[in-house]
Coordinates of C-alpha atoms and ligand atoms in Angstrom, one line a residue:
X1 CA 9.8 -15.1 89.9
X2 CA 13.3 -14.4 90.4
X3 CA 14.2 -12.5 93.3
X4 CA 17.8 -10.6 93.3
X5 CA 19.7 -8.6 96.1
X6 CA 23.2 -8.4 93.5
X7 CA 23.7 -5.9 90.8
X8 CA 25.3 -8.7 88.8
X9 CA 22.4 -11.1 89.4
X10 CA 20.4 -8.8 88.1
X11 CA 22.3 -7.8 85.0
X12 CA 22.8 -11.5 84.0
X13 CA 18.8 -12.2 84.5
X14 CA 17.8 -9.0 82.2
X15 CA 20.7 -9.4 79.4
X16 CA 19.4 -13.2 79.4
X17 CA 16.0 -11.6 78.7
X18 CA 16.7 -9.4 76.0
X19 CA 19.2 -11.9 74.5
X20 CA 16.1 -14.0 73.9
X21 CA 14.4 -10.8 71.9
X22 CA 11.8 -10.2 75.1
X23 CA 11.6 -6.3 76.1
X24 CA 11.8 -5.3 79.3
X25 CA 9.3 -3.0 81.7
X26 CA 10.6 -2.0 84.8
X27 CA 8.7 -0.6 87.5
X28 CA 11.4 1.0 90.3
X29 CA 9.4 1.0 94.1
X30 CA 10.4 1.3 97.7
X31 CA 8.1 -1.5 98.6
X32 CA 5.3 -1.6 101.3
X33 CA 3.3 -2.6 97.5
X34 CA -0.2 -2.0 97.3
X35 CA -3.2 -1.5 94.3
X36 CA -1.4 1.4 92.9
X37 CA 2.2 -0.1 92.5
X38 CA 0.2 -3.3 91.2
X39 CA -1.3 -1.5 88.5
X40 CA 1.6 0.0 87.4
X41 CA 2.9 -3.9 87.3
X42 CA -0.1 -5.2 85.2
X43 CA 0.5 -2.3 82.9
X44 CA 4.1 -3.2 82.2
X45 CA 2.7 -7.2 81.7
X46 CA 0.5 -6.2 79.3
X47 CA 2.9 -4.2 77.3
X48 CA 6.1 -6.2 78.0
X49 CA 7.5 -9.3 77.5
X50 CA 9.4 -9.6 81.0
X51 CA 8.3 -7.0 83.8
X52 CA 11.5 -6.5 86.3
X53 CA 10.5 -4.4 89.6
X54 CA 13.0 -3.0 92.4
X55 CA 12.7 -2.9 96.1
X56 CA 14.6 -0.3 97.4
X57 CA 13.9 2.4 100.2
X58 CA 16.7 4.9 98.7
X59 CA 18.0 6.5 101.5
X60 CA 19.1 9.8 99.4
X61 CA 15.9 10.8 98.8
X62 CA 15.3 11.2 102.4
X63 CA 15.9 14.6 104.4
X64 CA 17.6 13.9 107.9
X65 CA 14.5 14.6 109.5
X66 CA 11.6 12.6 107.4
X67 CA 10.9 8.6 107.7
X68 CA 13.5 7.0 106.1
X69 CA 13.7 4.5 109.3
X70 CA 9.9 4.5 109.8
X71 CA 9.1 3.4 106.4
X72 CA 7.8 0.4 106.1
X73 CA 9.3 -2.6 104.9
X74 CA 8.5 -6.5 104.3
X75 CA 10.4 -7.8 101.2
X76 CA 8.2 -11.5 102.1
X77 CA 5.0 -9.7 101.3
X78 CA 5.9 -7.5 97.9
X79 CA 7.2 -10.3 96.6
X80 CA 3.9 -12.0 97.0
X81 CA 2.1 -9.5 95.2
X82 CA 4.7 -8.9 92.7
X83 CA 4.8 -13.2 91.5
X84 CA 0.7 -12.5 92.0
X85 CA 0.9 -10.1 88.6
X86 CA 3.1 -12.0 86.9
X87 CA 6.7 -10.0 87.8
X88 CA 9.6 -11.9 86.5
X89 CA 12.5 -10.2 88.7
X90 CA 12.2 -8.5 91.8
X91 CA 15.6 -6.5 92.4
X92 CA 16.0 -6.0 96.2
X93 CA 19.6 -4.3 96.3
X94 CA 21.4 -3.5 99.6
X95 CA 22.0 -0.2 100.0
X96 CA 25.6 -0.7 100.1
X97 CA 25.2 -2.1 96.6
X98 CA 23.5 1.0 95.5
X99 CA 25.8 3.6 97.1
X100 CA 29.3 2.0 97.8
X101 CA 31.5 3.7 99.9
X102 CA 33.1 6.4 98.5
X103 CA 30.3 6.9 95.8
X104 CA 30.3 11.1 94.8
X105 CA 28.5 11.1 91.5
X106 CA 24.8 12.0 91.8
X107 CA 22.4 13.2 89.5
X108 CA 21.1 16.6 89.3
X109 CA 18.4 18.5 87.7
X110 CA 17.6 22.4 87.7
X111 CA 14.0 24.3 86.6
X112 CA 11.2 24.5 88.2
X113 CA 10.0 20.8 87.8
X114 CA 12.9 19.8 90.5
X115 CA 12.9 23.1 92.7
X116 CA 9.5 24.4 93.2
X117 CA 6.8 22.3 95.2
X118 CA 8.3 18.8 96.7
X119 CA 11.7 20.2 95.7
X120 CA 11.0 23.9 97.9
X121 CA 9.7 21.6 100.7
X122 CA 12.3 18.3 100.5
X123 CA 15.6 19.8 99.6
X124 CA 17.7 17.0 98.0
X125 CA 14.6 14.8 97.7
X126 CA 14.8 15.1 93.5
X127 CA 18.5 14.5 93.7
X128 CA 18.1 11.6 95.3
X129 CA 15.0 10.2 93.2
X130 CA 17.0 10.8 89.8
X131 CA 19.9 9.2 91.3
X132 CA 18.6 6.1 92.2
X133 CA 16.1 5.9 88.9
X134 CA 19.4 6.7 86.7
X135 CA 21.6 4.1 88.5
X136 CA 18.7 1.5 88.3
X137 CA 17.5 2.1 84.4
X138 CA 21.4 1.3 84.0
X139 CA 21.5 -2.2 85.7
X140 CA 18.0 -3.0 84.7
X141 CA 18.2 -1.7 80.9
X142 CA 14.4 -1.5 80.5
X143 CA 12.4 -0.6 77.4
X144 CA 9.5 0.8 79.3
X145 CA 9.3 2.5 82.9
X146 CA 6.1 3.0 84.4
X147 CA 5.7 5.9 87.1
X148 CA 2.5 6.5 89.1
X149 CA 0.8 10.5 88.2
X150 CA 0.5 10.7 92.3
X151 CA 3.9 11.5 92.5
X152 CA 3.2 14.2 89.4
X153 CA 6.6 16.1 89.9
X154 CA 8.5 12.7 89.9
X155 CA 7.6 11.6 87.0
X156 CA 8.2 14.9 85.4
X157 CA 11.5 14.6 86.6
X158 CA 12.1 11.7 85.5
X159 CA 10.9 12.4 82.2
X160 CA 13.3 15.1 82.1
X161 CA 15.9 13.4 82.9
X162 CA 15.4 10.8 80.1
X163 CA 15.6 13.3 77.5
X164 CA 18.6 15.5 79.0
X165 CA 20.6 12.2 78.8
X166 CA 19.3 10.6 75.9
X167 CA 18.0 7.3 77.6
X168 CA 16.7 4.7 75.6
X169 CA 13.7 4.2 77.8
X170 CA 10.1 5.3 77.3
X171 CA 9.4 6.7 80.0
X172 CA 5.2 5.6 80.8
X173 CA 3.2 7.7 83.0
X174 CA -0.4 5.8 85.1
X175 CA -3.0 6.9 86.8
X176 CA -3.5 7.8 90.3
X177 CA -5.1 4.0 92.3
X178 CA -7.3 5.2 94.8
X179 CA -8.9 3.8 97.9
X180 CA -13.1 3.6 97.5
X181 CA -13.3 7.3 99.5
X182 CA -11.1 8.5 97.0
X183 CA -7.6 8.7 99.2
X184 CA -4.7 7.8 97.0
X185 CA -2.9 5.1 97.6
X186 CA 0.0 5.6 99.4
X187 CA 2.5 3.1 101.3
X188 CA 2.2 5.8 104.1
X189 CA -1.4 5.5 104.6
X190 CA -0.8 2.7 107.3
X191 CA 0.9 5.1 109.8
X192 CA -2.6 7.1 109.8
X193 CA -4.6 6.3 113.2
X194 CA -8.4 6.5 112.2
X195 CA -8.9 9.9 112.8
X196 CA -6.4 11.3 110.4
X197 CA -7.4 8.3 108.2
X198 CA -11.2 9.8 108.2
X199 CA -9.6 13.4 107.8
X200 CA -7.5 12.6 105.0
X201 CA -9.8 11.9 102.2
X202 CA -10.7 15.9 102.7
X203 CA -7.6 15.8 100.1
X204 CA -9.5 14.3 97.3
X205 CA -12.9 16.0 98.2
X206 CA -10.6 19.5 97.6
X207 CA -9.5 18.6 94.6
X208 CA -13.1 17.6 93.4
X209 CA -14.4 20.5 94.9
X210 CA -12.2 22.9 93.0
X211 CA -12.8 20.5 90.0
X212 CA -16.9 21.4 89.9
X213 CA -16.0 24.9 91.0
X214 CA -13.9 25.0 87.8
X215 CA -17.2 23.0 85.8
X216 CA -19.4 26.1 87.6
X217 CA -17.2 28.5 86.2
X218 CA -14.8 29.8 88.5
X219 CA -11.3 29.8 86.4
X220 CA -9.3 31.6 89.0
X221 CA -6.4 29.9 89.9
X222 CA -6.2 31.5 93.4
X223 CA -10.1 30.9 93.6
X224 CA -9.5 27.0 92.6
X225 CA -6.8 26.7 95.3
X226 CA -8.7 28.7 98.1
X227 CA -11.4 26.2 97.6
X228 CA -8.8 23.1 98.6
X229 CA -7.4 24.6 101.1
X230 CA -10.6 25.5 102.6
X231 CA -11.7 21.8 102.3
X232 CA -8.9 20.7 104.1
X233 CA -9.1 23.3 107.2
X234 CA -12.8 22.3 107.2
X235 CA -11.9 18.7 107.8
X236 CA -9.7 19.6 110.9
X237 CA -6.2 20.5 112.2
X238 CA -3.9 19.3 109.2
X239 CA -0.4 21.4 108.2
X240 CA -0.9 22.6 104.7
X241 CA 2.6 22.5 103.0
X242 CA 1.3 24.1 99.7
X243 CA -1.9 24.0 97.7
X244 CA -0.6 25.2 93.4
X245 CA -2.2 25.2 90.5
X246 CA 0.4 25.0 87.6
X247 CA 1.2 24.1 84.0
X248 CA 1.1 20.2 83.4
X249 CA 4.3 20.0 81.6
X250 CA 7.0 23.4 83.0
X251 CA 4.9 23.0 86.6
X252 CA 4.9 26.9 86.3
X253 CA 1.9 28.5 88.2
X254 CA -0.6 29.8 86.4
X255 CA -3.1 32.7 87.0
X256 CA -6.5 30.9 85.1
X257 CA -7.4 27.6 84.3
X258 CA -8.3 28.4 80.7
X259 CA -6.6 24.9 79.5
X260 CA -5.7 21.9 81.9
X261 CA -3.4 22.6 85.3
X262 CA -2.9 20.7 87.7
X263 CA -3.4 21.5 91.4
X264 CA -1.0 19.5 93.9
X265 CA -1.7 18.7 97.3
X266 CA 1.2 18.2 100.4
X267 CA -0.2 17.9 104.2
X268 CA 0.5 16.7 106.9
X269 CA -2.4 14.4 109.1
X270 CA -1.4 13.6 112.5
X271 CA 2.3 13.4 111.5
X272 CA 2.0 11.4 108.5
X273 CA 2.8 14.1 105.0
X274 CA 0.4 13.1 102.2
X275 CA 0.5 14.1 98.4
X276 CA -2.0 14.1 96.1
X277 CA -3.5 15.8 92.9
X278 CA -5.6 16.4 90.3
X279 CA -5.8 17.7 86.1
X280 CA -8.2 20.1 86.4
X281 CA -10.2 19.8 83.1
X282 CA -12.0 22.7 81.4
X283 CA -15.4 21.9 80.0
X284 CA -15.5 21.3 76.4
Ligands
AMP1 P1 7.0 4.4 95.9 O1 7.1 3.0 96.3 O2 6.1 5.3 96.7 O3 8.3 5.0 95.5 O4 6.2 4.3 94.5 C1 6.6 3.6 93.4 C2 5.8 3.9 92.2 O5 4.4 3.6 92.4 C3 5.9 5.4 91.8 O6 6.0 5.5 90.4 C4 4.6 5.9 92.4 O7 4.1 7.1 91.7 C5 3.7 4.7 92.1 N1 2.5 4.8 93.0 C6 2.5 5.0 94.3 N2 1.2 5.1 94.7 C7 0.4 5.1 93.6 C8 -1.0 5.2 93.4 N3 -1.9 5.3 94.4 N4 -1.4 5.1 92.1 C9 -0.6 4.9 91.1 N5 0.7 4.8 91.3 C10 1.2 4.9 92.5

């Protein structure tokens, strides 16, 4: 595996690649790797000829008062894991590299998918997400990119942003890795103490209970979302930033489950903001 902290570096290692006829999957991360950013690596193996990843914690995605600094980092170890699956390149840019001084030009989405939910509660955060993916599917030049469903609105975005500008990437969405009591995996799982990493599996149990709630019948939308936010009060003190049931592909609410919605999860445990959700699946 090559490992690459220069935009040229990179370049040259990926036109080399496709020079030779290999396509390219790309899977963009800000490190701390675990099963669920490994899975979206074996993925892009399997379906690619050379599988590049980034290493980046991109500070614009980052309000002035949420982690950036606290995040955690250790380049030594992803890029342990990432030769372990078989990555090729591992593109750890500076962030000087990424946003030279002087750099105006971001990207910037409007609808619902960007300004409702993360985008009500993280102001900037989609901005800085598109950004980042837009300047990295530009050095990289992948054929595939592979996004994780836990960040649902993400990918959306992302998605969105691929069509808008006519990108010649397919965009390739993957399911949510979870832990064996059903937390998602989530590079901030290792600030939880033990407490709040006991109290935050009530996520998944909500979404499971509203799940067999929906299998028992109950289509309400507001009923479905009661029934998460009531698992989660159960559990103990944890801030709710919103419990929604909406449309899978505007991210519009909706009033009844008659078809699949998905209901999406933000909350805070003992300081640490989790997301999480779930395509809850009429019978039949
Ligand atoms: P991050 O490093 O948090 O920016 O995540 C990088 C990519 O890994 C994103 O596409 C995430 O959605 C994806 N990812 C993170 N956690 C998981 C998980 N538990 N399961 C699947 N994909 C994930």
């Amino acid at each position: 595996m090559t490992t690459a902290h220069a935009i040229a570096d990179t370049r040259h290692f990926v036109r080399a690649a496709r020079q030779q006829g290999r396509r390219i999957g790309f899977v963009p991360t800000m490190g701390a790797l675990h099963q669920g950013h490994l899975s979206l690596m074996e993925r892009a193996r399997r379906e690619n000829d050379a599988v590049a990843i980034s290493v980046f914690v991109n500070p614009t995605q980052f309000g002035p008062a949420e982690d950036f600094d606290a995040y955690p980092r250790d380049l030594d170890r992803d890029a342990a894991l990432a030769e372990g699956v078989g990555v090729d390149l591992l593109f750890a840019p500076r962030a000087a590299a990424m946003y030279p001084d002087g750099a105006t030009t971001y990207v910037d989405q409007a609808g619902p998918i960007v300004e409702t939910l993360e985008g009500a509660h993280r102001p900037g955060h989609f901005r800085g997400v598109l950004t980042v993916c837009g300047k990295l599917f530009h050095i990289v030049e992948p054929d595939r990119a592979y996004f994780g469903q836990k960040d649902y609105q993400q990918v959306a975005a992302v998605a969105q942003m691929v069509r808008d500008l006519a990108l010649p990437i397919a965009i390739v969405p993957c399911p949510i890795v979870r832990e064996p009591d059903g937390l998602a995996m989530s590079s901030r799982n290792q600030h939880l103490d033990a407490d709040a990493r006991q109290q935050a599996t009530c996520i998944h149990r909500g979404l499971q209970a509203a799940q067999a709630c929906l299998d028992a019948g109950v289509s309400s939308a507001a009923a479905l979302a009661d029934v998460v936010r009531q698992t989660l009060l159960d559990a103990g003190h944890c801030t709710i930033d919103y419990v929604a049931i909406v449309h899978p592909q505007t991210l519009a609410p909706v009033d009844t489950v008659a078809e699949p919605a998905v209901a999406l999860v933000a909350a805070h445990f003992g300081g640490t903001r989790l997301i999480d959700n779930h395509l809850l699946t009429p019978k039949g």
